[in-house]
Amino acid sequence: MKAKSASFPYLVWMAVFIIVPTALVVIFAFTDRSGKFTLMNLEEVGQYSNVFLRSIWLGAIATAVCLILGYPLAYLIAKTRARQQNVLILLVMLPMWMNFLLRTYAWMTLLEDSGLINRALEGLGLPAMHMINTQGAVVLGMVYNYIPYMILPLYSILTKIDGSVIEAAEDLGANARTVFFRVTMPMSMPGIISGVTMVFVPAVSTFIISKMLGGGGNLLVGDLIDMQFLGSAYNPNLGSAISLVLMVLILICMGIMNQFDENGAMEGGVMV
Amino acid sequence: MKALSRVYLFLIFLFLYAPIAVLIVFSFNASTTMSRSVWSGFSFRWYSILFQDQMLLDALRNTMLIAATAAIVSTVLGTAAAIGIFGMKKWTKRVVMNVTNLPMVNPDIVTGVSLMLLFTFAARILGGSLGMFSLVLAHITFCLPYVILSILPKLGQMNPNLFEAAQDLGCNPLSAFFRVVLPEIFPGIVTGMIMAFTLSIDDFVISYFTSGTTQTLPIFIYSMTRKRVSPEINALSTLLFGTIIVLLLLINLRNSKDKKPSRAPQMEV
Amino acid sequence: MGEPAIVSLQDIAVSFDGEIVLKDFNLSIGDGEFVTLLGPSGCGKTTTLRIIGGFVRPDSGNVFFNGKKINELPPHKREVNTIFQKYALFPHLNVYDNVAFGMRIHKKSESEVRATVHEMLGMVNLGRFEHRNVNLLSGGQQQRVAIARALANNPKVLLLDEPFGALDLKLRKDMQVELKKIQKQTGITFLFVTHDQEEALSMSDTVVVMDKGAIQQIGTPQDIYNEPKNAFVAEFIGESNILDGIMREDFLVEFAGRNFRCVDKGFTHNEPVDVVIRPEDIDIVPPDENHLTGVVTDTNFKGVYFEIIVDVQGFKWMIQTTDYEKVGAKIGLAIQPDEIHIMHKSEYSGSFGDYSSFSDEMDPDALPKEKEDV
């Protein structure tokens, strides 16, 4: 059919703006400033393994917190009446339409030493807490910004679970607890996987949140890349090498995640 | 149990909305010291200052211009692409969809730097520099997958015989497309376009690497957060937030009339 | 087929992804006829329809319309219209606009459009539904709109692809009568596709039985039922007992260890043949030396008749009778010469016609409902 030719302009676009740039990252990662082949950049990335570890660690904690907080919420929303569901889901998504730099900035206002939370504590006669510029603050920023990405896929899969399956489990003698762990939870696995992916990827690669809430001491991979391209340490070759490693790490993580998804039910995900 | 879940819902929404409430409240702060946590009375002064700040207004104009262009171009290109991809053989389709998903799967920062490499490379060869043009190209690129993914399911839901039925009744293929297929997938096209527009307005990371010296609103905000954010930004974001709420209410009203809740495609990822 | 052919297919061959869908296919359809393509899923009947509609281009062979070759003619320029399996009504248009669609494409005046739409909706008894949303109509109503929409275009030939597949039995019967009426009234050539033999027999002037991409038999419903050409046709059109036999001489056949008088001739001496006896053509008599005898192994009440399975020397026969026989009863089987039908051996011999694995749920229509060929 001639329909296929409709996608021709897009295929060209895709080649120029997705494939070529990705190839450029690879080329830069393997060359030095004069354009000669080298493995130097990748070796140098090794020196920053602590930054990578910190990013993955904080990203993983944030993802876990999102899952622990988000699952019950998605479950509760999925259980309410249809009309109420739409309102609650809208309320979950709404904050995403506030510029995320501003939302993060608002947390600075709340968390800083003389910020609103400490003032409130003071007012109650409690000792002040140091919260800003800690790893905890970075995780909080990640959780705050990305938790909707966890709740939405969970909610959407939980509403799709056929009520009669639950009834069948009850009919076969399962109590509420068993129903949840043996039926609901396994059936929502694809939602968990896509939620985890959608939180983990941006959390690992963020560079604003760490800068704003983590102070200078909690450098993440994103900050490292930023520094190589637009910062003080200008070195696009090293920056490309770091990007390449980050990209590969994330693809590996997603590959592992997809293994959990036995049914292969995750549509539109990576099938690399 | 019921009470417990209500408390839980309340706490989560408190967590989600506390910072936004802080932003909105402080947009009405009368303080002249620009302090971000001292309340010194109610005033609209930041709203009036907002409309006199030329830099900020320029950034806002750039953002809107880029978002509108990116949304329109990516919708046209993406609609054609979705139709083409839908008609592809299984294997080709798989390859194309994997590449299409790449900008969604890749961390934004990697997409950003890869496009920056491309644009600086092109600028060196062709002359010129990064700015509005490179921003628009970058935004179209990251919007495209969302447009395509919101149209493809609509094509899948469509009765495959509709296109043939129109031809059977005398339409040539092109007019059969416009008379029958387009009306069927239109909701998907609108969803895609709205998503493209909002993603473009909100994007910071990719813009940051592809903007050169041009300022968009998020970049402007970023440069302020590194020093001190003027409450006029609070005022601006309050206005934007208000606009979004009104838009969402309108869309929701329309959807509930159609009785076909259109799920945002990002939930299907 | 005395009428001049309006559509004819000549030496058509089609394959999809290396799989043969149609081969050496020849068919001509007379003007004004009601022709039915009958066969199981995947036999190529829908593909045949789509070739005539212009949606499938054959790998080789020619398509003629009124004597003109139309191989290259795109669908929108053909004077045929199609009723699609799932109706394919345009969901964004109401009933009136759906029916008016084709005429508007052909730039008819609105007054003409209005008159025709009224006439067509009247014909399918949907006069008061003009402004209804098509998505809210019942299956039967949607079907009527689809018929009205196709007829409004005034086609020379109407192609119907299993149009009643999604309707329940009662509605199906009503629609069959109504469709036959419409066909008589309009005089348009109908080419109808179905896998339901009863539907095919009751509606058609000519039935084309197909299997594995080839025509097995073409004939009137009576021909097809009474004189099946091979075991496939015999089995597909109703129930049949099919036995191995030997044609001893003209009008004499041997099967089940006995000689029987019959009305067939023209076979070679001692030719092995397939013998078909319809279950309703067997009379039950007291067991004696002059008849085949067997033991009843199963009895099913079917409403109008009993369906009983009889074991005769290891071969299970099916008999439809109004007399009740107990399981275990010993009975005799009487068969009149004109109830015996003799067929040449074919590739289908031996694969049908024995009821030893018979169970009530077995039903040729209930075979796995795979998607009909593209």
PDB file of C-alpha atoms in Angstrom, chain B residues 89 158-173 175-176 178-181 183-184 260, chain C residues 17 50 53 55 75-76 78 80-82 84-92 101-102 105-106 149-150 153:
ATOM      1  CA  LYS B  89       5.113  -5.165   8.004  1.00  0.00           C
ATOM      2  CA  MET B 158     -10.508   1.550  13.904  1.00  0.00           C
ATOM      3  CA  ASN B 159     -12.490  -1.018  11.903  1.00  0.00           C
ATOM      4  CA  PRO B 160      -9.979  -1.906   9.169  1.00  0.00           C
ATOM      5  CA  ASN B 161     -12.789  -2.073   6.622  1.00  0.00           C
ATOM      6  CA  LEU B 162     -13.761   1.597   7.016  1.00  0.00           C
ATOM      7  CA  PHE B 163     -11.086   2.819   4.634  1.00  0.00           C
ATOM      8  CA  GLU B 164     -12.104   0.169   2.121  1.00  0.00           C
ATOM      9  CA  ALA B 165     -15.810   0.873   2.580  1.00  0.00           C
ATOM     10  CA  ALA B 166     -15.228   4.517   1.638  1.00  0.00           C
ATOM     11  CA  GLN B 167     -13.349   3.489  -1.506  1.00  0.00           C
ATOM     12  CA  ASP B 168     -16.017   0.939  -2.255  1.00  0.00           C
ATOM     13  CA  LEU B 169     -18.580   3.741  -2.230  1.00  0.00           C
ATOM     14  CA  GLY B 170     -16.540   5.772  -4.682  1.00  0.00           C
ATOM     15  CA  CYS B 171     -13.865   7.739  -2.794  1.00  0.00           C
ATOM     16  CA  ASN B 172     -10.355   7.718  -4.158  1.00  0.00           C
ATOM     17  CA  PRO B 173      -7.817   6.694  -1.498  1.00  0.00           C
ATOM     18  CA  SER B 175     -10.428  11.471  -0.093  1.00  0.00           C
ATOM     19  CA  ALA B 176     -11.275   8.228   1.714  1.00  0.00           C
ATOM     20  CA  PHE B 178      -9.820  12.658   4.778  1.00  0.00           C
ATOM     21  CA  ARG B 179     -13.489  11.716   4.914  1.00  0.00           C
ATOM     22  CA  VAL B 180     -13.294   8.578   7.020  1.00  0.00           C
ATOM     23  CA  VAL B 181      -9.916   7.815   8.596  1.00  0.00           C
ATOM     24  CA  PRO B 183     -12.387  11.813  11.706  1.00  0.00           C
ATOM     25  CA  GLU B 184     -11.823   8.435  13.360  1.00  0.00           C
ATOM     26  CA  LYS B 260     -15.105   8.310  26.201  1.00  0.00           C
TER      27      LYS B 260
ATOM     28  CA  ASP C  17       3.326 -14.734   2.128  1.00  0.00           C
ATOM     29  CA  ARG C  50     -12.114  -8.872  -2.397  1.00  0.00           C
ATOM     30  CA  GLY C  53     -14.248  -5.517  -5.055  1.00  0.00           C
ATOM     31  CA  PHE C  55      -9.083  -4.783  -2.710  1.00  0.00           C
ATOM     32  CA  PRO C  75     -12.092  -0.041  -6.037  1.00  0.00           C
ATOM     33  CA  HIS C  76     -13.684   3.398  -6.230  1.00  0.00           C
ATOM     34  CA  ARG C  78     -15.859  -0.304  -9.927  1.00  0.00           C
ATOM     35  CA  VAL C  80     -19.784  -3.088  -7.383  1.00  0.00           C
ATOM     36  CA  ASN C  81     -20.410  -2.419  -3.720  1.00  0.00           C
ATOM     37  CA  THR C  82     -19.559  -4.434  -0.662  1.00  0.00           C
ATOM     38  CA  PHE C  84     -18.422  -5.797   4.992  1.00  0.00           C
ATOM     39  CA  GLN C  85     -18.304  -8.438   7.682  1.00  0.00           C
ATOM     40  CA  LYS C  86     -18.510  -5.985  10.566  1.00  0.00           C
ATOM     41  CA  TYR C  87     -20.645  -3.538   8.568  1.00  0.00           C
ATOM     42  CA  ALA C  88     -17.940  -0.825   8.505  1.00  0.00           C
ATOM     43  CA  LEU C  89     -20.451   1.965   9.074  1.00  0.00           C
ATOM     44  CA  PHE C  90     -18.794   5.349   9.454  1.00  0.00           C
ATOM     45  CA  PRO C  91     -19.018   6.005  13.203  1.00  0.00           C
ATOM     46  CA  HIS C  92     -18.770   9.780  12.852  1.00  0.00           C
ATOM     47  CA  PHE C 101     -22.134   8.950   1.542  1.00  0.00           C
ATOM     48  CA  GLY C 102     -21.707   7.280  -1.842  1.00  0.00           C
ATOM     49  CA  ILE C 105     -19.131  11.372  -3.485  1.00  0.00           C
ATOM     50  CA  HIS C 106     -20.702  10.987  -6.883  1.00  0.00           C
ATOM     51  CA  ARG C 149     -25.753   2.359   2.071  1.00  0.00           C
ATOM     52  CA  ALA C 150     -24.489  -0.084  -0.533  1.00  0.00           C
ATOM     53  CA  ASN C 153     -24.978   3.590  -4.775  1.00  0.00           C
TER      54      ASN C 153
END
